[in-house]
PDB file of C-alpha atoms in Angstrom:
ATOM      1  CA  UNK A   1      18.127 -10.310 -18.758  1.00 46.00           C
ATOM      2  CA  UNK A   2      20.934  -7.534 -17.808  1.00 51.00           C
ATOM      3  CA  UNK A   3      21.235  -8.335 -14.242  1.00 52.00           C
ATOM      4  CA  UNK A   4      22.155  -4.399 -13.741  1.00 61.00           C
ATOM      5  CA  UNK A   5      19.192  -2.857 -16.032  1.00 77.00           C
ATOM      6  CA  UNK A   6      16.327  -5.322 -15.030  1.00 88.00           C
ATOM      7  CA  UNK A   7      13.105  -5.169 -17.384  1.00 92.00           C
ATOM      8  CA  UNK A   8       9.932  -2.527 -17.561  1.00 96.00           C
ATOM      9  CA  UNK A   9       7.327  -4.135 -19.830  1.00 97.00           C
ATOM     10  CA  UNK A  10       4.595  -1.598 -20.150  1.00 97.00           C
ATOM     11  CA  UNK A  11       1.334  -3.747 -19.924  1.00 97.00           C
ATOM     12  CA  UNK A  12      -1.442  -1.079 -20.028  1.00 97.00           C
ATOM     13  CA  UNK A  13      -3.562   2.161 -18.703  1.00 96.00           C
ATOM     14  CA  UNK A  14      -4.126   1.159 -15.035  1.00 95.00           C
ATOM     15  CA  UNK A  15      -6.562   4.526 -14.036  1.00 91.00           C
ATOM     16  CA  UNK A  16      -6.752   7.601 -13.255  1.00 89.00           C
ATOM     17  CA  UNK A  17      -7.951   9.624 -10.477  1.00 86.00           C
ATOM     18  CA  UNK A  18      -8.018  13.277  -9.139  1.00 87.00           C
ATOM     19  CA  UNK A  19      -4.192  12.908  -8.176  1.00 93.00           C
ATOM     20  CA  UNK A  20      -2.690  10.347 -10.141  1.00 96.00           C
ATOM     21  CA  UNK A  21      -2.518   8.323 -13.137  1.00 96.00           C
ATOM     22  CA  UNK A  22      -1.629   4.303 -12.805  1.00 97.00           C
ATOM     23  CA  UNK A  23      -0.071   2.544 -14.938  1.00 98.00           C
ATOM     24  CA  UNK A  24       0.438  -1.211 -15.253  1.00 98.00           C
ATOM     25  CA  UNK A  25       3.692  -2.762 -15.741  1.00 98.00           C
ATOM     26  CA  UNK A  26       5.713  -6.076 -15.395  1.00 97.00           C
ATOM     27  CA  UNK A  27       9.105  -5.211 -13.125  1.00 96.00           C
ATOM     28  CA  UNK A  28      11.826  -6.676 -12.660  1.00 94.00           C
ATOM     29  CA  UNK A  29      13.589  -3.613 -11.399  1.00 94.00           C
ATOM     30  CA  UNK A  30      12.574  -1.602  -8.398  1.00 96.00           C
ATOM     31  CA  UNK A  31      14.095   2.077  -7.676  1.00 95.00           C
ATOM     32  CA  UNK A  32      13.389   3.253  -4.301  1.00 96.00           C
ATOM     33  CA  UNK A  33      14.317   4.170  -0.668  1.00 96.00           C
ATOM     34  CA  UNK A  34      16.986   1.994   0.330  1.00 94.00           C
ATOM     35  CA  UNK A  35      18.525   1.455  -3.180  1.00 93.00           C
ATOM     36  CA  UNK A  36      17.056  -0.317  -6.232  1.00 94.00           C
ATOM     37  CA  UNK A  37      16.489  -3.935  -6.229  1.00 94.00           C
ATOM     38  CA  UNK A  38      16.607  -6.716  -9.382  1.00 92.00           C
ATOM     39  CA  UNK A  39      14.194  -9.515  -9.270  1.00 90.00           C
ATOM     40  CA  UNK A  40      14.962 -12.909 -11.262  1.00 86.00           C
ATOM     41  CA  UNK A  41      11.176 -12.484 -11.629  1.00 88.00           C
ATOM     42  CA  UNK A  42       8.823 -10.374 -13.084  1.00 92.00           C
ATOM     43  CA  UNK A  43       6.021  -8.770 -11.237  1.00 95.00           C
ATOM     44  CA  UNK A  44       2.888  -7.178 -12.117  1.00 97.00           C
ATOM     45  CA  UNK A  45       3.256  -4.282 -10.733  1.00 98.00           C
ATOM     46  CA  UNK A  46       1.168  -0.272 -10.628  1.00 98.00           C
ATOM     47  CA  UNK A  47       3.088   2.628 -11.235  1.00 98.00           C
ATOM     48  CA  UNK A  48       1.195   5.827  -9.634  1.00 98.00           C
ATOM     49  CA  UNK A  49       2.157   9.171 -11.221  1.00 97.00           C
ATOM     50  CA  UNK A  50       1.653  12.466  -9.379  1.00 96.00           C
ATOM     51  CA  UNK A  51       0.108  15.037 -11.971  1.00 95.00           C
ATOM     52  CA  UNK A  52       0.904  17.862  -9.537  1.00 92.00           C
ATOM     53  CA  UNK A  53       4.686  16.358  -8.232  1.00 92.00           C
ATOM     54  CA  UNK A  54       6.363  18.328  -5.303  1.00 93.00           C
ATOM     55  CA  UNK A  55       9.842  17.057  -4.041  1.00 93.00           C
ATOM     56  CA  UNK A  56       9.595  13.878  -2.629  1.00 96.00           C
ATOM     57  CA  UNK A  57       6.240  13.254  -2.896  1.00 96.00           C
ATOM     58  CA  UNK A  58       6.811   9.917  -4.526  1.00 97.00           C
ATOM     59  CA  UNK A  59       8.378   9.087  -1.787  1.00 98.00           C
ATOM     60  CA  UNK A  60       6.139  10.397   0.862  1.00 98.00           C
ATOM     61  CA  UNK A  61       3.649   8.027  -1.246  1.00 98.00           C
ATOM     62  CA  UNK A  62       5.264   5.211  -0.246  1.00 98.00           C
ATOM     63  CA  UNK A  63       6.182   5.899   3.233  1.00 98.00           C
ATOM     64  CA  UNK A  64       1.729   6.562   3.635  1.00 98.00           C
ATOM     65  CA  UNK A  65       1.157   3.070   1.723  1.00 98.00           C
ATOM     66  CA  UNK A  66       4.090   1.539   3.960  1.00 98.00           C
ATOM     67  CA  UNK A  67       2.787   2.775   7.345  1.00 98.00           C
ATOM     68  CA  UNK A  68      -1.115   1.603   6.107  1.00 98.00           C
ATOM     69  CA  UNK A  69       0.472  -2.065   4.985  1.00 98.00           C
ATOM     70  CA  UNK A  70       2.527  -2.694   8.096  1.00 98.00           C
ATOM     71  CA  UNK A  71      -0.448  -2.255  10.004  1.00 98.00           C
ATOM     72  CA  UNK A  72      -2.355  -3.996   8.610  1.00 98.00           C
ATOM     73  CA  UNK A  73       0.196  -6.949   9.080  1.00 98.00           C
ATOM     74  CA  UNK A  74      -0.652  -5.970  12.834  1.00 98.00           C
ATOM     75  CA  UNK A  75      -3.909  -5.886  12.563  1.00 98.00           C
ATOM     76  CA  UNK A  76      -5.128  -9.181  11.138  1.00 93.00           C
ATOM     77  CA  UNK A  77      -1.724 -11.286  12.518  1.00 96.00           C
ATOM     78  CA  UNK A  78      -3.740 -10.177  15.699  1.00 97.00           C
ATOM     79  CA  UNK A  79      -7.256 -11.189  14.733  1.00 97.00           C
ATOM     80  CA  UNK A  80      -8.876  -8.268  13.517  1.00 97.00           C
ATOM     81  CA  UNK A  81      -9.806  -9.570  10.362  1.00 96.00           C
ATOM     82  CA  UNK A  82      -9.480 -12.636   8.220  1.00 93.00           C
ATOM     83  CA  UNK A  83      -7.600 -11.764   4.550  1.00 94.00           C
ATOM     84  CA  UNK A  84      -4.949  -8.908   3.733  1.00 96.00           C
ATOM     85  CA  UNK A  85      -6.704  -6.154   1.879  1.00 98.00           C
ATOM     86  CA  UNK A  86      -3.431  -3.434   1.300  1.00 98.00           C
ATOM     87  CA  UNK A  87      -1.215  -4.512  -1.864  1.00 97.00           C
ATOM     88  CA  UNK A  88       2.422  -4.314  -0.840  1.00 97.00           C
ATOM     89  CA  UNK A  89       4.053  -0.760  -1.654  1.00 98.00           C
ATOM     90  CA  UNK A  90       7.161  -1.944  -3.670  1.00 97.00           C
ATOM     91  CA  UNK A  91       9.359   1.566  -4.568  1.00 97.00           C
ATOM     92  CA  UNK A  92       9.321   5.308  -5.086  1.00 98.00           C
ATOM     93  CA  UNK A  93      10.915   7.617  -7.813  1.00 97.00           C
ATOM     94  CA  UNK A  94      11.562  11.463  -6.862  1.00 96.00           C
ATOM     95  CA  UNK A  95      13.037  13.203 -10.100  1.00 92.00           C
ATOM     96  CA  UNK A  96      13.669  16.916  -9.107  1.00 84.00           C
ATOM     97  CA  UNK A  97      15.719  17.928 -12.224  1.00 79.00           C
ATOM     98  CA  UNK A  98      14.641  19.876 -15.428  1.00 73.00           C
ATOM     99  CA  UNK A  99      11.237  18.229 -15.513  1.00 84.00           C
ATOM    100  CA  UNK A 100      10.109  16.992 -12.094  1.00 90.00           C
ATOM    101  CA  UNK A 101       9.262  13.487 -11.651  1.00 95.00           C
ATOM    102  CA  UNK A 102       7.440  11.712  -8.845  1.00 97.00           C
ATOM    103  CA  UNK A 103       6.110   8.277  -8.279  1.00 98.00           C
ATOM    104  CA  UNK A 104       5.540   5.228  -6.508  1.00 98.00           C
ATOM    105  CA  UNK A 105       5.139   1.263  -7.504  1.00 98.00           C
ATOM    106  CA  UNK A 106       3.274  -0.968  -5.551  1.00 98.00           C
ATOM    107  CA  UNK A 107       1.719  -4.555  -6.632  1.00 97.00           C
ATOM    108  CA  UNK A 108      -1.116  -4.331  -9.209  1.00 97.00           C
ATOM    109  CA  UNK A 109      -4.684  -5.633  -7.244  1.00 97.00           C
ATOM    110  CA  UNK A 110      -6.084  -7.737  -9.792  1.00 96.00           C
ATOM    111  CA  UNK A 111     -10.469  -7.607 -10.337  1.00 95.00           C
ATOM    112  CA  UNK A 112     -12.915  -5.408 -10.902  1.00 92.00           C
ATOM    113  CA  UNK A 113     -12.987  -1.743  -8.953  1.00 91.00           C
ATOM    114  CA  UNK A 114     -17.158  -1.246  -9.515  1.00 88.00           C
ATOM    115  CA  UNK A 115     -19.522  -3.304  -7.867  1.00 89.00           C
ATOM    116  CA  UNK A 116     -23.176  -1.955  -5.991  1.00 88.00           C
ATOM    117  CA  UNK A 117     -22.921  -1.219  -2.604  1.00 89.00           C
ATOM    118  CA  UNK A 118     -26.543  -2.439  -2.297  1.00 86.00           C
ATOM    119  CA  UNK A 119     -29.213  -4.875  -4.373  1.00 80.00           C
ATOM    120  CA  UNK A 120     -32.512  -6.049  -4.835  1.00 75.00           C
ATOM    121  CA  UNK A 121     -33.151  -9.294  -3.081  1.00 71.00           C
ATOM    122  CA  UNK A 122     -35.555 -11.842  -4.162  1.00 72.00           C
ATOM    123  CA  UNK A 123     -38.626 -10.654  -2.639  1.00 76.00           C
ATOM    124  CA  UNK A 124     -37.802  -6.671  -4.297  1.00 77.00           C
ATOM    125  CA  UNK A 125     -36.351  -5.581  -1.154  1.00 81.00           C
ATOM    126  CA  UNK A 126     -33.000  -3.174  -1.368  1.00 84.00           C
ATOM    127  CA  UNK A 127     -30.511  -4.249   0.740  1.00 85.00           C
ATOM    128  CA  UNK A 128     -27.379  -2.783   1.629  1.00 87.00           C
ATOM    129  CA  UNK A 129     -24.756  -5.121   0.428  1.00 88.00           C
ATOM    130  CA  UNK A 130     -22.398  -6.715   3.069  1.00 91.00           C
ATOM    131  CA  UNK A 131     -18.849  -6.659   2.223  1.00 94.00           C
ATOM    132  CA  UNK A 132     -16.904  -9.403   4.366  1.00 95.00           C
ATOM    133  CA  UNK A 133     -13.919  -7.900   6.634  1.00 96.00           C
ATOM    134  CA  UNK A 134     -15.233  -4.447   5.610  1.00 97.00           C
ATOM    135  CA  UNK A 135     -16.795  -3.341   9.015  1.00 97.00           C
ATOM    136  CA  UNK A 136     -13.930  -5.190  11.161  1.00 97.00           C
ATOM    137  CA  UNK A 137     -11.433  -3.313   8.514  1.00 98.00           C
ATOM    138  CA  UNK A 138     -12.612   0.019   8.872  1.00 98.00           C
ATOM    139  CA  UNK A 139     -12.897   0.096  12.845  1.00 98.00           C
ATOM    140  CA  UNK A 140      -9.407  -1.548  13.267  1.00 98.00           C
ATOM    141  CA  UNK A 141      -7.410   1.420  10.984  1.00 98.00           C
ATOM    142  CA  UNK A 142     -10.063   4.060  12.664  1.00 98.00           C
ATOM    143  CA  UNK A 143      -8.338   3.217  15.871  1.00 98.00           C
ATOM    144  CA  UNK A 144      -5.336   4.391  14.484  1.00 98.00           C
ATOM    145  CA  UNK A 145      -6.756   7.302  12.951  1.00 98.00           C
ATOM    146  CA  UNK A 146      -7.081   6.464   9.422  1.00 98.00           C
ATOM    147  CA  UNK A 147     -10.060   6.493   7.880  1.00 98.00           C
ATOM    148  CA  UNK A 148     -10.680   3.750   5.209  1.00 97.00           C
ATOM    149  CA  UNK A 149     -14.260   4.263   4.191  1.00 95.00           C
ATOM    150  CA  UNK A 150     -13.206   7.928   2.475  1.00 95.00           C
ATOM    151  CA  UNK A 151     -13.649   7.804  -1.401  1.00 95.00           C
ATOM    152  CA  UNK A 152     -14.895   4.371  -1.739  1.00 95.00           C
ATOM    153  CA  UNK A 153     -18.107   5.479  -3.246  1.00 93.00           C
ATOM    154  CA  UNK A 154     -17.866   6.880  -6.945  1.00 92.00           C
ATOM    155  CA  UNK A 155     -18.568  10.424  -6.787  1.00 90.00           C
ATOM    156  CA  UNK A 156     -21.437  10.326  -9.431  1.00 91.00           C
ATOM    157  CA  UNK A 157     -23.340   7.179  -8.030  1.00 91.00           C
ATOM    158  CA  UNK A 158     -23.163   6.403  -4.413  1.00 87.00           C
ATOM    159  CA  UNK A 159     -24.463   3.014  -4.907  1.00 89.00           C
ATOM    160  CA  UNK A 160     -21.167   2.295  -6.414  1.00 92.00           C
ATOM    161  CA  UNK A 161     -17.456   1.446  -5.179  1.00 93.00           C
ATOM    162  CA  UNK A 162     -14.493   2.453  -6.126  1.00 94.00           C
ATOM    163  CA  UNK A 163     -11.179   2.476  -4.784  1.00 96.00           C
ATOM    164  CA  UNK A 164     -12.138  -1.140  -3.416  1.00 97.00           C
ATOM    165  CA  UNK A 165     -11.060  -4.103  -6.104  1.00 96.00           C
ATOM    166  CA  UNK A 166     -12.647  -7.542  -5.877  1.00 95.00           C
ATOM    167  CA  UNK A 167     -11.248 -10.063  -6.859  1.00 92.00           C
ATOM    168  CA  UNK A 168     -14.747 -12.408  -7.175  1.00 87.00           C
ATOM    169  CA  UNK A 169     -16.943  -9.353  -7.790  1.00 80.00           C
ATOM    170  CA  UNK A 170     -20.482 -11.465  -7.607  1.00 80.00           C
ATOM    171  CA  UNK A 171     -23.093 -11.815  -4.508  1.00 78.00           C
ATOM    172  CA  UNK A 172     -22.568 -14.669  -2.391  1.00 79.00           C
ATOM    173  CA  UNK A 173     -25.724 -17.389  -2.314  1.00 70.00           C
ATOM    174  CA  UNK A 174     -27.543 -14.967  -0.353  1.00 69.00           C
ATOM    175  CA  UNK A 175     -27.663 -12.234  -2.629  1.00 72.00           C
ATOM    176  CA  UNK A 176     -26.529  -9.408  -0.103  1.00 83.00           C
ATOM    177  CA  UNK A 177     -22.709 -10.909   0.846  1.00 88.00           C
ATOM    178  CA  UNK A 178     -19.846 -10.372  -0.894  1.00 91.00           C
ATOM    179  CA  UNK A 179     -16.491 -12.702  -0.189  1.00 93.00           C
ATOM    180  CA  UNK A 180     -13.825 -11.127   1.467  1.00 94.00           C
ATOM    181  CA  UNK A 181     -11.644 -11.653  -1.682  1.00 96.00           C
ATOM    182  CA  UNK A 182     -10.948  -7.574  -2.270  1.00 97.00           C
ATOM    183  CA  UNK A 183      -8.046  -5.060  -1.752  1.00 98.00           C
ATOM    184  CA  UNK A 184      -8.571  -1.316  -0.983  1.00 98.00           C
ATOM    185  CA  UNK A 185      -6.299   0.987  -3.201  1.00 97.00           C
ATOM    186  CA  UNK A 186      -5.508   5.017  -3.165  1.00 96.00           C
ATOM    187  CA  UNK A 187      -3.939   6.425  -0.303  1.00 97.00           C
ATOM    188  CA  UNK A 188      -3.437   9.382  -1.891  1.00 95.00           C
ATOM    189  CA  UNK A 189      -4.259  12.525   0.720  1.00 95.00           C
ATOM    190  CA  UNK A 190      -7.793  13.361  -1.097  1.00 93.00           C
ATOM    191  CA  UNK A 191      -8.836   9.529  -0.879  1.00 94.00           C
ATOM    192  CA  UNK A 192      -7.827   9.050   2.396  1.00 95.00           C
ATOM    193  CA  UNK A 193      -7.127  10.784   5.612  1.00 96.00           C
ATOM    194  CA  UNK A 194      -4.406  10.250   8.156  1.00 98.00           C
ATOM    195  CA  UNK A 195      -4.872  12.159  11.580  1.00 98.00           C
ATOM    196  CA  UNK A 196      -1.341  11.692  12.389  1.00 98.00           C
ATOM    197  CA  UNK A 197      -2.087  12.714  16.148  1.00 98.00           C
ATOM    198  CA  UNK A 198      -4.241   9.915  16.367  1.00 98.00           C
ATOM    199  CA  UNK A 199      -1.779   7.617  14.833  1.00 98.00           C
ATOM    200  CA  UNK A 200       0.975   9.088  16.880  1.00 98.00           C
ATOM    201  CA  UNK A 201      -0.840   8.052  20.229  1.00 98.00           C
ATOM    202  CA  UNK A 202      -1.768   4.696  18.631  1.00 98.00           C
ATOM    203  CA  UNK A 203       2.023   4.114  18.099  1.00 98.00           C
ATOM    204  CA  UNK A 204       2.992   4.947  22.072  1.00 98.00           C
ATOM    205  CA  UNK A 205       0.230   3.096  23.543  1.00 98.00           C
ATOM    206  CA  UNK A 206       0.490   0.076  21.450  1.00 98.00           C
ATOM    207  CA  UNK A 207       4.352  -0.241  21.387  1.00 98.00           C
ATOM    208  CA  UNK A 208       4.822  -3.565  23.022  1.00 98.00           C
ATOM    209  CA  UNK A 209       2.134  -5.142  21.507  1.00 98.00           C
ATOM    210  CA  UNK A 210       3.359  -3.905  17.759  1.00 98.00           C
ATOM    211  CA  UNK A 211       6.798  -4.826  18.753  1.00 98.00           C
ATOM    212  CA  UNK A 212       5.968  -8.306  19.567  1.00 98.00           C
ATOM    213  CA  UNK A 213       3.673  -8.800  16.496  1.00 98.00           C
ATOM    214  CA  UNK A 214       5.723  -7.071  13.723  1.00 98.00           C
ATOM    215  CA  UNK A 215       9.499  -6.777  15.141  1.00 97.00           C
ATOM    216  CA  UNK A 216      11.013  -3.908  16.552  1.00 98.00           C
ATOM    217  CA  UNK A 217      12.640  -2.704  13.085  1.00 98.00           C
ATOM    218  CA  UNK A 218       9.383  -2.960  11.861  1.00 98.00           C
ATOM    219  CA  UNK A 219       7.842  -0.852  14.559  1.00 98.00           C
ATOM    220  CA  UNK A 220      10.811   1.598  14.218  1.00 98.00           C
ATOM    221  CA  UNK A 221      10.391   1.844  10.586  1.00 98.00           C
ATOM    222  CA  UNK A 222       6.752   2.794  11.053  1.00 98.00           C
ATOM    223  CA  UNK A 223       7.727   5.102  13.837  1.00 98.00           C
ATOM    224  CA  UNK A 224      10.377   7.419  11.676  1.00 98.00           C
ATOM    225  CA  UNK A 225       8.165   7.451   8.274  1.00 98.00           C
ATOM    226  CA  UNK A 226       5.435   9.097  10.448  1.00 98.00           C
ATOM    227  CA  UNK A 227       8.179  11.273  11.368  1.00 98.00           C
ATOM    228  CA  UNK A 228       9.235  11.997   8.055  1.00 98.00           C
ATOM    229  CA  UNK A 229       5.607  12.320   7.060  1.00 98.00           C
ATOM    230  CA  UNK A 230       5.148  15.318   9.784  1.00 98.00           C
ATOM    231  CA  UNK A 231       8.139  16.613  11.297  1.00 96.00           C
ATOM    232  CA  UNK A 232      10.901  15.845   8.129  1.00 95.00           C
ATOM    233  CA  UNK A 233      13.119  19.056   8.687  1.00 94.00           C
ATOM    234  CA  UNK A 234      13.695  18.863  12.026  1.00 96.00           C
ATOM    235  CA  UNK A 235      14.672  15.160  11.782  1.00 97.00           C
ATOM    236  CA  UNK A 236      18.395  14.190  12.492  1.00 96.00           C
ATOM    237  CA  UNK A 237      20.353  13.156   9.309  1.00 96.00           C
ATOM    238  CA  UNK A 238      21.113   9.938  11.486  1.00 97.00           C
ATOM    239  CA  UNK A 239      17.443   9.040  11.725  1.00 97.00           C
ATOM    240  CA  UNK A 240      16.718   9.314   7.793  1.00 97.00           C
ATOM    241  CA  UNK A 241      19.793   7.395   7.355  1.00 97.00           C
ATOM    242  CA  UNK A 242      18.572   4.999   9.846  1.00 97.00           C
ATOM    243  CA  UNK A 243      15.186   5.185   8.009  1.00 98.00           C
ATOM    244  CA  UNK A 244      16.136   4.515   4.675  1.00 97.00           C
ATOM    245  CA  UNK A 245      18.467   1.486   5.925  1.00 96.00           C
ATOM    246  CA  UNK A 246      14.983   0.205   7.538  1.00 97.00           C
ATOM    247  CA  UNK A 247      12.947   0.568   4.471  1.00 97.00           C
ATOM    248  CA  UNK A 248      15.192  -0.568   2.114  1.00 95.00           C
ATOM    249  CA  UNK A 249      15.127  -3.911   4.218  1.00 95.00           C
ATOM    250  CA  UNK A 250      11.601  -3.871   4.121  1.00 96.00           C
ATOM    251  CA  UNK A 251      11.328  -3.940   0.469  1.00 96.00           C
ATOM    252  CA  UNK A 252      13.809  -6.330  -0.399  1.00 93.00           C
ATOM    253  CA  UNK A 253      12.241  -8.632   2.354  1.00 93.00           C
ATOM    254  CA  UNK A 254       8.527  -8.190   0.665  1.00 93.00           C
ATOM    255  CA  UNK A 255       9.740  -8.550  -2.691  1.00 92.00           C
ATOM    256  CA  UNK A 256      11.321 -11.847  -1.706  1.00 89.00           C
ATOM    257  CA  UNK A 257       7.916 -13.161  -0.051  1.00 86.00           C
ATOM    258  CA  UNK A 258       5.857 -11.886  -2.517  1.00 84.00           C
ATOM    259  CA  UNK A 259       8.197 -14.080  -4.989  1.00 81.00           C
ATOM    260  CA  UNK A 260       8.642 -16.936  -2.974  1.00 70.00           C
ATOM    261  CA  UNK A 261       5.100 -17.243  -2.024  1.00 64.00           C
ATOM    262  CA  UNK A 262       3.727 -16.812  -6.003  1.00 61.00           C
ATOM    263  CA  UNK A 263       6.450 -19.198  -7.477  1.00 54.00           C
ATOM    264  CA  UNK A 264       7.108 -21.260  -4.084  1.00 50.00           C
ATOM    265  CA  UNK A 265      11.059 -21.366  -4.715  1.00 50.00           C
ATOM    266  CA  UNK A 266      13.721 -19.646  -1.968  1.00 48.00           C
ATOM    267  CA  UNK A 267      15.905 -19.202  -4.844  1.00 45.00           C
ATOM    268  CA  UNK A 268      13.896 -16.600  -6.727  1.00 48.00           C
ATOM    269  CA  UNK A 269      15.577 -14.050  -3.803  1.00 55.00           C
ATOM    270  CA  UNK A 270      15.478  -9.976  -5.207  1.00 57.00           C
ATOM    271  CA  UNK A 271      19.165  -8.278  -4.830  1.00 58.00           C
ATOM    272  CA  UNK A 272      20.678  -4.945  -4.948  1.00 59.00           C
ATOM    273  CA  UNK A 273      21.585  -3.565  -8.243  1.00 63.00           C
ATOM    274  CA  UNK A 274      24.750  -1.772  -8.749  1.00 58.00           C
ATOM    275  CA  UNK A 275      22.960   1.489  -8.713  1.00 71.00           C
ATOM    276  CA  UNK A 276      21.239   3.669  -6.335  1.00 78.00           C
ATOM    277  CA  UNK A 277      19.342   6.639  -7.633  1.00 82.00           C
ATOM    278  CA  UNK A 278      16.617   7.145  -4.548  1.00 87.00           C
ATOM    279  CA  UNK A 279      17.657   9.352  -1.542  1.00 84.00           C
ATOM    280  CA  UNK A 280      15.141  10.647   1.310  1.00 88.00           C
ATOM    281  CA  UNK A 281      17.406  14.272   1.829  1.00 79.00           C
TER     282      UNK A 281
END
């Protein structure tokens, strides 16, 4: 492998939705705020393409999947619920030239998208199926003002997910339970809605707390994508710069979990390339 091109093995059609089309590929080379990052390792990774791209929008795509994934590391760190259900946003693309380009990788959820949200038990009785985590899922990011439950019934059938991958898509021994083996996916702004007031006040009141559980670069991090999310020209160059020295941390540090913890070797570690083609401004 060219240590300074990295691989992109196109694997297949990942989706598509009302915003985007996924695609699945095996990376070894991630573009993105922060600067681009080499792995020694491949992995399987989605590639979300806007069909309707506006400047920086890739990038705005990650900063929404970043916010929604650190707290989540809040949230069940602290209790709230049992398994991680947000794949780990991995890098961004912005292309604002002759043809605009924008995009965003995160890691590919493996299962099945489609299961029933409800079945016929033994005795002919529908039941609502019971989705473990789900409830205790929903109410933790409603508390922050996100709202998880939007689009995660197929538009056509409401008796059926989507946006919700299992990985064991099949009833537990009672017939109406589902394992908490899933991830949810799309945080597009039509599949899911961020009252950034809400979060805002979440952010102040909770600031010790999330400082303690995540770090305070973490919390920091969090703090300046939101405002980059809602306030982006009136922020001071020093905070983007500070922003995108914070993120591209981030991502280098998950890249090097997510590696260590799939191949269980510290010397699989992701480093910077020689080039840098992602800027926030």
């Amino acid at each position: 492998m060219d240590e300074d091109k990295g691989v992109i093995e196109f694997i297949c059609e990942g989706g598509s939705g009302s915003e985007a089309n996924v695609k699945v590929e095996l990376r070894t080379i991630f573009a993105g705020i922060g600067g681009t990052i080499i792995t020694n390792e491949g992995v399987a990774t989605a590639l979300r393409e806007e069909y309707s791209p506006t400047p920086k929008s890739g990038h705005k795509m990650f900063l929404r999947h970043t916010i929604i994934k650190k707290l989540e590391d809040y949230f069940y760190r602290k209790g709230a619920y049992m398994f991680a259900h947000i794949p780990r946003p991995l890098g961004s693309i912005s292309r604002t030239n002759e043809e605009s380009y924008e995009a965003y990788i995160y890691e590919w959820a493996f299962g099945t998208e489609s299961f029933p949200w409800e079945c016929v038990d033994k005795k002919g009785i529908r039941n609502l199926v019971v989705l473990r985590d789900w409830e205790r899922f929903v109410a933790s990011f409603n508390s922050a003002g996100i709202n998880m439950e939007l689009d995660c019934t197929d538009p056509n059938d409401g008796r059926i997910s989507q946006n919700i991958i299992h990985q064991y898509p099949k009833p537990l021994e009672n017939g109406i339970e589902m394992s908490l083996l899933w991830k949810r996916i799309d945080f597009g702004p039509m599949s899911l809605n961020i009252d950034f007031e809400k979060l805002k006040k979440f952010l102040n009141e909770n600031r010790n707390d999330l400082i303690d559980v995540l770090r305070s670069e973490r919390y920091e991090m969090i703090r300046l994508s939101v405002e980059y999310l809602t306030n982006k020209n009136k922020m001071k160059e020093i905070d983007i710069g500070r922003l995108d020295a914070l993120i591209g941390e981030y991502r280098r540090s998950s890249l090097r979990h997510y590696i260590v913890k799939n191949l269980d070797s510290s010397a699989l570690s992701p480093t910077y390339s020689k080039i840098r083609t992602e800027f926030l401004i």
